Structures are given as C-alpha cells and as structure tokens.
C-alpha cells in the first residue's frame, strides 16, 4: 500500500520559510558535508551532506515516486522544471490552471482538490512507493483530511519567529506516534512520525 508522507525542512519553531518565502539557513545542511546525495555517496551532485544525513535522506528520496506541491511552491520553483528533486512524478494542487506554455511535454497534472491529487499521486507512486506531499498549506490540508500516513521533518536549529508554517493553516489537533526515526545530522535533526489512526 502506498505510504503518503508529508515532508519539509523547518525551523525549530515550525516554519518552512520566512514571511517573504526566504528559507534562510534552513537548507545549509544540504551543503555542509562531504557526501553527495547519491546511492554510493560518490557521484557528483548539487547536495553534499554529512554521513548521517546521507544515510537517512538518500534512501528516503529513493522511495519517493511522486510529489505533490502547492501553487505557491510551484511558482517559487517553476515546478522544478517538471523534474522533481525526488521521484518520477509531480502533481500540483491549485485553483489556477497550469501556466500556458509551461513545459508542454511534461505530464504534470493540476488539481483543485487535495483528495483527488492524493488519489492520483498514490496511483502513480504504486503500492510499494511513497507519495510525498510538500509541507505548508497543501500538506496541512492533507493532514486535516486524514490523507497523511507519515510526517517527516528535518529540524534546523534556527528560530524564525514568523513565516510560512510547516502545517500551513491547519488549526486542528492530530495525534502522532512517537518518532520511529531520529537521526542527528550536522546542523539538522531528521524526525519521522507515523500519524495515529
């Protein structure tokens, strides 16, 4: 059965970016190590992390087959030019249509409903794959709708004070299990929690 995982890097006080969408030092740990994020840790790539982070992040990225992002992140990243950082498939949740002329060759569907996007993302991820939902408003909507199985957060030791919240505008209460993954990296703590059913 497909695992649906909400994921992002966040500040200690739970923000994935500041009020101006700047991630500040949140991604510094992606560049402070000596091991590229690859299978053997030797291939060139844009990210070079500590051994602990490599041993956690690389297998997680390899398990992801589809990613759902919201329109804000799509606009900020240009939809990763239809090549998500992990997985084979990108899906977008937005009330606005796909920009005209944007990568017409790419199979990147837009949905105006998180449940429909998750259903299609699970189909694309397959029974043994992981569907990753980017944290923020879309991730919070998925959590509120009971569509998330796992919450994964890479906590960086910085306090933002305000900004874009990891759980978006989610204002309810949802119980998680104790973390089943706790990995201390260099300037990052990797945590993974199952959502209590």
PDB file of C-alpha atoms in Angstrom:
ATOM      1  CA  UNK A   1       0.000   0.000   0.000  1.00  0.00           C
ATOM      2  CA  UNK A   2       1.311   3.466  -0.893  1.00  0.00           C
ATOM      3  CA  UNK A   3       2.683   5.497   2.008  1.00  0.00           C
ATOM      4  CA  UNK A   4       1.678   9.167   1.995  1.00  0.00           C
ATOM      5  CA  UNK A   5       4.386  11.257   3.644  1.00  0.00           C
ATOM      6  CA  UNK A   6       4.234  14.965   4.438  1.00  0.00           C
ATOM      7  CA  UNK A   7       7.749  16.398   4.378  1.00  0.00           C
ATOM      8  CA  UNK A   8       9.832  19.582   4.585  1.00  0.00           C
ATOM      9  CA  UNK A   9      12.751  21.215   6.320  1.00  0.00           C
ATOM     10  CA  UNK A  10      11.657  23.525   9.151  1.00  0.00           C
ATOM     11  CA  UNK A  11      12.952  25.909  11.771  1.00  0.00           C
ATOM     12  CA  UNK A  12      12.826  24.898  15.420  1.00  0.00           C
ATOM     13  CA  UNK A  13       9.643  26.955  15.784  1.00  0.00           C
ATOM     14  CA  UNK A  14       7.953  25.223  12.852  1.00  0.00           C
ATOM     15  CA  UNK A  15       8.419  27.489   9.819  1.00  0.00           C
ATOM     16  CA  UNK A  16       9.410  26.303   6.327  1.00  0.00           C
ATOM     17  CA  UNK A  17      10.250  29.841   5.153  1.00  0.00           C
ATOM     18  CA  UNK A  18      10.067  33.379   6.445  1.00  0.00           C
ATOM     19  CA  UNK A  19       7.288  35.842   5.607  1.00  0.00           C
ATOM     20  CA  UNK A  20       8.971  36.604   2.261  1.00  0.00           C
ATOM     21  CA  UNK A  21       9.337  32.917   1.261  1.00  0.00           C
ATOM     22  CA  UNK A  22      13.073  33.012   2.046  1.00  0.00           C
ATOM     23  CA  UNK A  23      14.386  29.756   3.533  1.00  0.00           C
ATOM     24  CA  UNK A  24      17.400  31.475   5.083  1.00  0.00           C
ATOM     25  CA  UNK A  25      19.684  28.875   6.738  1.00  0.00           C
ATOM     26  CA  UNK A  26      17.148  26.014   6.509  1.00  0.00           C
ATOM     27  CA  UNK A  27      18.935  24.349   3.588  1.00  0.00           C
ATOM     28  CA  UNK A  28      22.526  24.985   4.743  1.00  0.00           C
ATOM     29  CA  UNK A  29      22.872  21.367   5.898  1.00  0.00           C
ATOM     30  CA  UNK A  30      22.393  20.227   2.283  1.00  0.00           C
ATOM     31  CA  UNK A  31      25.826  21.716   1.537  1.00  0.00           C
ATOM     32  CA  UNK A  32      27.844  21.293   4.771  1.00  0.00           C
ATOM     33  CA  UNK A  33      29.035  17.720   4.323  1.00  0.00           C
ATOM     34  CA  UNK A  34      31.266  15.684   2.078  1.00  0.00           C
ATOM     35  CA  UNK A  35      28.843  13.033   0.752  1.00  0.00           C
ATOM     36  CA  UNK A  36      26.801  13.866  -2.349  1.00  0.00           C
ATOM     37  CA  UNK A  37      23.201  12.694  -2.170  1.00  0.00           C
ATOM     38  CA  UNK A  38      23.586   9.647  -4.380  1.00  0.00           C
ATOM     39  CA  UNK A  39      23.493   5.899  -3.967  1.00  0.00           C
ATOM     40  CA  UNK A  40      27.171   5.417  -3.252  1.00  0.00           C
ATOM     41  CA  UNK A  41      27.832   8.895  -1.908  1.00  0.00           C
ATOM     42  CA  UNK A  42      30.450   9.464  -4.596  1.00  0.00           C
ATOM     43  CA  UNK A  43      28.537  10.744  -7.626  1.00  0.00           C
ATOM     44  CA  UNK A  44      28.643  14.492  -8.234  1.00  0.00           C
ATOM     45  CA  UNK A  45      25.531  16.458  -7.430  1.00  0.00           C
ATOM     46  CA  UNK A  46      24.365  19.762  -6.022  1.00  0.00           C
ATOM     47  CA  UNK A  47      23.973  18.478  -2.452  1.00  0.00           C
ATOM     48  CA  UNK A  48      26.749  17.253  -0.143  1.00  0.00           C
ATOM     49  CA  UNK A  49      25.680  16.270   3.362  1.00  0.00           C
ATOM     50  CA  UNK A  50      27.046  14.550   6.463  1.00  0.00           C
ATOM     51  CA  UNK A  51      27.181  10.750   6.562  1.00  0.00           C
ATOM     52  CA  UNK A  52      24.259  10.591   8.995  1.00  0.00           C
ATOM     53  CA  UNK A  53      22.094  12.784   6.768  1.00  0.00           C
ATOM     54  CA  UNK A  54      23.156  10.862   3.655  1.00  0.00           C
ATOM     55  CA  UNK A  55      22.251   7.521   5.216  1.00  0.00           C
ATOM     56  CA  UNK A  56      18.790   8.866   6.082  1.00  0.00           C
ATOM     57  CA  UNK A  57      17.924  11.162   3.155  1.00  0.00           C
ATOM     58  CA  UNK A  58      19.154   9.148   0.198  1.00  0.00           C
ATOM     59  CA  UNK A  59      17.065   6.006   0.909  1.00  0.00           C
ATOM     60  CA  UNK A  60      14.048   8.219   1.659  1.00  0.00           C
ATOM     61  CA  UNK A  61      14.433  10.070  -1.649  1.00  0.00           C
ATOM     62  CA  UNK A  62      14.809   6.728  -3.451  1.00  0.00           C
ATOM     63  CA  UNK A  63      11.499   5.503  -2.002  1.00  0.00           C
ATOM     64  CA  UNK A  64       9.559   8.534  -3.309  1.00  0.00           C
ATOM     65  CA  UNK A  65       7.820   8.024  -6.652  1.00  0.00           C
ATOM     66  CA  UNK A  66       5.531  11.050  -6.723  1.00  0.00           C
ATOM     67  CA  UNK A  67       5.441  14.515  -5.137  1.00  0.00           C
ATOM     68  CA  UNK A  68       2.525  16.879  -4.597  1.00  0.00           C
ATOM     69  CA  UNK A  69       3.257  20.581  -4.259  1.00  0.00           C
ATOM     70  CA  UNK A  70       1.003  23.606  -3.935  1.00  0.00           C
ATOM     71  CA  UNK A  71       0.817  26.529  -6.328  1.00  0.00           C
ATOM     72  CA  UNK A  72       2.979  28.818  -4.181  1.00  0.00           C
ATOM     73  CA  UNK A  73       5.896  26.373  -4.232  1.00  0.00           C
ATOM     74  CA  UNK A  74       5.243  25.675  -7.910  1.00  0.00           C
ATOM     75  CA  UNK A  75       5.582  29.379  -8.688  1.00  0.00           C
ATOM     76  CA  UNK A  76       8.694  29.784  -6.498  1.00  0.00           C
ATOM     77  CA  UNK A  77      10.490  26.795  -8.059  1.00  0.00           C
ATOM     78  CA  UNK A  78       8.947  26.913 -11.547  1.00  0.00           C
ATOM     79  CA  UNK A  79       7.693  23.419 -10.756  1.00  0.00           C
ATOM     80  CA  UNK A  80      11.317  22.247 -10.641  1.00  0.00           C
ATOM     81  CA  UNK A  81      11.108  22.462 -14.458  1.00  0.00           C
ATOM     82  CA  UNK A  82       8.987  19.270 -14.317  1.00  0.00           C
ATOM     83  CA  UNK A  83      11.908  17.342 -12.729  1.00  0.00           C
ATOM     84  CA  UNK A  84      11.186  16.947  -9.007  1.00  0.00           C
ATOM     85  CA  UNK A  85      14.184  16.517  -6.681  1.00  0.00           C
ATOM     86  CA  UNK A  86      12.915  13.035  -5.792  1.00  0.00           C
ATOM     87  CA  UNK A  87      10.557  10.703  -7.585  1.00  0.00           C
ATOM     88  CA  UNK A  88       9.336  10.453 -11.137  1.00  0.00           C
ATOM     89  CA  UNK A  89       6.042  12.336 -10.973  1.00  0.00           C
ATOM     90  CA  UNK A  90       4.999  15.841  -9.956  1.00  0.00           C
ATOM     91  CA  UNK A  91       1.407  16.842  -9.217  1.00  0.00           C
ATOM     92  CA  UNK A  92       0.218  20.334  -8.324  1.00  0.00           C
ATOM     93  CA  UNK A  93      -2.763  21.487  -6.247  1.00  0.00           C
ATOM     94  CA  UNK A  94      -4.023  24.875  -7.390  1.00  0.00           C
ATOM     95  CA  UNK A  95      -7.241  26.723  -8.101  1.00  0.00           C
ATOM     96  CA  UNK A  96      -5.453  28.345 -11.044  1.00  0.00           C
ATOM     97  CA  UNK A  97      -4.693  26.387 -14.223  1.00  0.00           C
ATOM     98  CA  UNK A  98      -1.244  25.339 -15.341  1.00  0.00           C
ATOM     99  CA  UNK A  99       0.548  28.330 -16.874  1.00  0.00           C
ATOM    100  CA  UNK A 100       0.031  28.409 -20.623  1.00  0.00           C
ATOM    101  CA  UNK A 101       3.058  27.043 -22.469  1.00  0.00           C
ATOM    102  CA  UNK A 102       4.737  25.702 -19.307  1.00  0.00           C
ATOM    103  CA  UNK A 103       6.666  22.536 -20.274  1.00  0.00           C
ATOM    104  CA  UNK A 104       4.016  21.208 -22.683  1.00  0.00           C
ATOM    105  CA  UNK A 105       5.920  17.918 -22.941  1.00  0.00           C
ATOM    106  CA  UNK A 106       5.637  17.241 -19.197  1.00  0.00           C
ATOM    107  CA  UNK A 107       2.943  15.095 -17.605  1.00  0.00           C
ATOM    108  CA  UNK A 108       2.358  17.349 -14.591  1.00  0.00           C
ATOM    109  CA  UNK A 109      -1.353  17.406 -13.777  1.00  0.00           C
ATOM    110  CA  UNK A 110      -3.020  20.205 -11.799  1.00  0.00           C
ATOM    111  CA  UNK A 111      -5.848  19.501  -9.331  1.00  0.00           C
ATOM    112  CA  UNK A 112      -8.111  21.868  -7.433  1.00  0.00           C
ATOM    113  CA  UNK A 113      -8.785  19.251  -4.742  1.00  0.00           C
ATOM    114  CA  UNK A 114      -6.185  17.693  -2.423  1.00  0.00           C
ATOM    115  CA  UNK A 115      -8.049  14.361  -2.190  1.00  0.00           C
ATOM    116  CA  UNK A 116      -8.081  13.965  -5.990  1.00  0.00           C
ATOM    117  CA  UNK A 117      -4.371  14.834  -6.155  1.00  0.00           C
ATOM    118  CA  UNK A 118      -3.556  12.270  -3.451  1.00  0.00           C
ATOM    119  CA  UNK A 119      -5.596   9.573  -5.225  1.00  0.00           C
ATOM    120  CA  UNK A 120      -3.712  10.167  -8.479  1.00  0.00           C
ATOM    121  CA  UNK A 121      -0.383  10.512  -6.665  1.00  0.00           C
ATOM    122  CA  UNK A 122      -0.918   7.144  -4.968  1.00  0.00           C
ATOM    123  CA  UNK A 123      -1.728   5.560  -8.321  1.00  0.00           C
ATOM    124  CA  UNK A 124       1.487   6.953  -9.786  1.00  0.00           C
ATOM    125  CA  UNK A 125       3.596   6.014  -6.746  1.00  0.00           C
ATOM    126  CA  UNK A 126       2.392   2.404  -6.822  1.00  0.00           C
ATOM    127  CA  UNK A 127       1.714   0.010  -3.975  1.00  0.00           C
ATOM    128  CA  UNK A 128       5.318  -0.077  -2.741  1.00  0.00           C
ATOM    129  CA  UNK A 129       6.169   3.579  -3.296  1.00  0.00           C
ATOM    130  CA  UNK A 130       5.954   6.761  -1.305  1.00  0.00           C
ATOM    131  CA  UNK A 131       3.850   9.766  -2.252  1.00  0.00           C
ATOM    132  CA  UNK A 132       5.447  12.864  -0.734  1.00  0.00           C
ATOM    133  CA  UNK A 133       3.336  15.937  -0.025  1.00  0.00           C
ATOM    134  CA  UNK A 134       5.221  19.180   0.491  1.00  0.00           C
ATOM    135  CA  UNK A 135       4.517  20.723   3.880  1.00  0.00           C
ATOM    136  CA  UNK A 136       2.731  24.051   4.140  1.00  0.00           C
ATOM    137  CA  UNK A 137      -0.882  24.778   3.290  1.00  0.00           C
ATOM    138  CA  UNK A 138      -1.304  21.772   0.968  1.00  0.00           C
ATOM    139  CA  UNK A 139       0.321  19.391   3.457  1.00  0.00           C
ATOM    140  CA  UNK A 140      -1.851  20.813   6.245  1.00  0.00           C
ATOM    141  CA  UNK A 141      -4.972  20.265   4.137  1.00  0.00           C
ATOM    142  CA  UNK A 142      -3.957  16.663   3.503  1.00  0.00           C
ATOM    143  CA  UNK A 143      -3.312  16.085   7.214  1.00  0.00           C
ATOM    144  CA  UNK A 144      -6.678  17.632   8.148  1.00  0.00           C
ATOM    145  CA  UNK A 145      -8.408  15.352   5.623  1.00  0.00           C
ATOM    146  CA  UNK A 146      -6.777  12.248   7.143  1.00  0.00           C
ATOM    147  CA  UNK A 147      -4.745  11.551   3.992  1.00  0.00           C
ATOM    148  CA  UNK A 148      -1.248  11.548   5.574  1.00  0.00           C
ATOM    149  CA  UNK A 149       0.396   8.402   6.970  1.00  0.00           C
ATOM    150  CA  UNK A 150       3.792   9.819   7.964  1.00  0.00           C
ATOM    151  CA  UNK A 151       5.065  13.260   8.977  1.00  0.00           C
ATOM    152  CA  UNK A 152       8.773  13.733   8.210  1.00  0.00           C
ATOM    153  CA  UNK A 153      10.509  16.916   9.296  1.00  0.00           C
ATOM    154  CA  UNK A 154      14.141  17.969   9.125  1.00  0.00           C
ATOM    155  CA  UNK A 155      14.524  20.426  12.014  1.00  0.00           C
ATOM    156  CA  UNK A 156      17.225  23.085  11.743  1.00  0.00           C
ATOM    157  CA  UNK A 157      18.406  24.889  14.900  1.00  0.00           C
ATOM    158  CA  UNK A 158      17.161  28.354  13.995  1.00  0.00           C
ATOM    159  CA  UNK A 159      14.145  30.346  15.231  1.00  0.00           C
ATOM    160  CA  UNK A 160      12.268  32.380  12.613  1.00  0.00           C
ATOM    161  CA  UNK A 161       9.591  33.907  14.836  1.00  0.00           C
ATOM    162  CA  UNK A 162       7.129  34.124  11.952  1.00  0.00           C
ATOM    163  CA  UNK A 163       6.734  32.918   8.404  1.00  0.00           C
ATOM    164  CA  UNK A 164       5.198  30.049   6.453  1.00  0.00           C
ATOM    165  CA  UNK A 165       4.117  27.345   8.877  1.00  0.00           C
ATOM    166  CA  UNK A 166       5.053  23.674   8.399  1.00  0.00           C
ATOM    167  CA  UNK A 167       1.402  22.664   8.805  1.00  0.00           C
ATOM    168  CA  UNK A 168       0.062  25.689   6.930  1.00  0.00           C
ATOM    169  CA  UNK A 169      -3.244  26.988   8.239  1.00  0.00           C
ATOM    170  CA  UNK A 170      -4.161  23.646   9.856  1.00  0.00           C
ATOM    171  CA  UNK A 171      -5.708  24.563  13.209  1.00  0.00           C
ATOM    172  CA  UNK A 172      -6.998  21.204  14.386  1.00  0.00           C
ATOM    173  CA  UNK A 173      -5.393  18.554  16.527  1.00  0.00           C
ATOM    174  CA  UNK A 174      -3.911  15.325  15.197  1.00  0.00           C
ATOM    175  CA  UNK A 175      -2.049  12.785  17.324  1.00  0.00           C
ATOM    176  CA  UNK A 176       1.180  11.287  16.032  1.00  0.00           C
ATOM    177  CA  UNK A 177       3.031   8.251  17.310  1.00  0.00           C
ATOM    178  CA  UNK A 178       6.418   8.648  18.978  1.00  0.00           C
ATOM    179  CA  UNK A 179       9.077   9.227  16.316  1.00  0.00           C
ATOM    180  CA  UNK A 180      10.254   5.986  14.748  1.00  0.00           C
ATOM    181  CA  UNK A 181      13.198   7.771  13.131  1.00  0.00           C
ATOM    182  CA  UNK A 182      15.507  10.196  14.956  1.00  0.00           C
ATOM    183  CA  UNK A 183      18.765  10.970  13.145  1.00  0.00           C
ATOM    184  CA  UNK A 184      21.215  13.644  14.240  1.00  0.00           C
ATOM    185  CA  UNK A 185      22.884  15.208  11.212  1.00  0.00           C
ATOM    186  CA  UNK A 186      25.209  18.210  11.064  1.00  0.00           C
ATOM    187  CA  UNK A 187      23.017  21.263  11.903  1.00  0.00           C
ATOM    188  CA  UNK A 188      19.825  19.245  11.302  1.00  0.00           C
ATOM    189  CA  UNK A 189      17.713  16.699  13.176  1.00  0.00           C
ATOM    190  CA  UNK A 190      15.767  14.271  10.978  1.00  0.00           C
ATOM    191  CA  UNK A 191      12.490  13.095  12.508  1.00  0.00           C
ATOM    192  CA  UNK A 192       9.755  10.819  11.180  1.00  0.00           C
ATOM    193  CA  UNK A 193       6.395  10.186  12.873  1.00  0.00           C
ATOM    194  CA  UNK A 194       3.525   7.902  11.929  1.00  0.00           C
ATOM    195  CA  UNK A 195       0.100   9.531  12.114  1.00  0.00           C
ATOM    196  CA  UNK A 196      -2.020   7.867  14.776  1.00  0.00           C
ATOM    197  CA  UNK A 197      -5.228   6.343  13.352  1.00  0.00           C
TER     198      UNK A 197
END
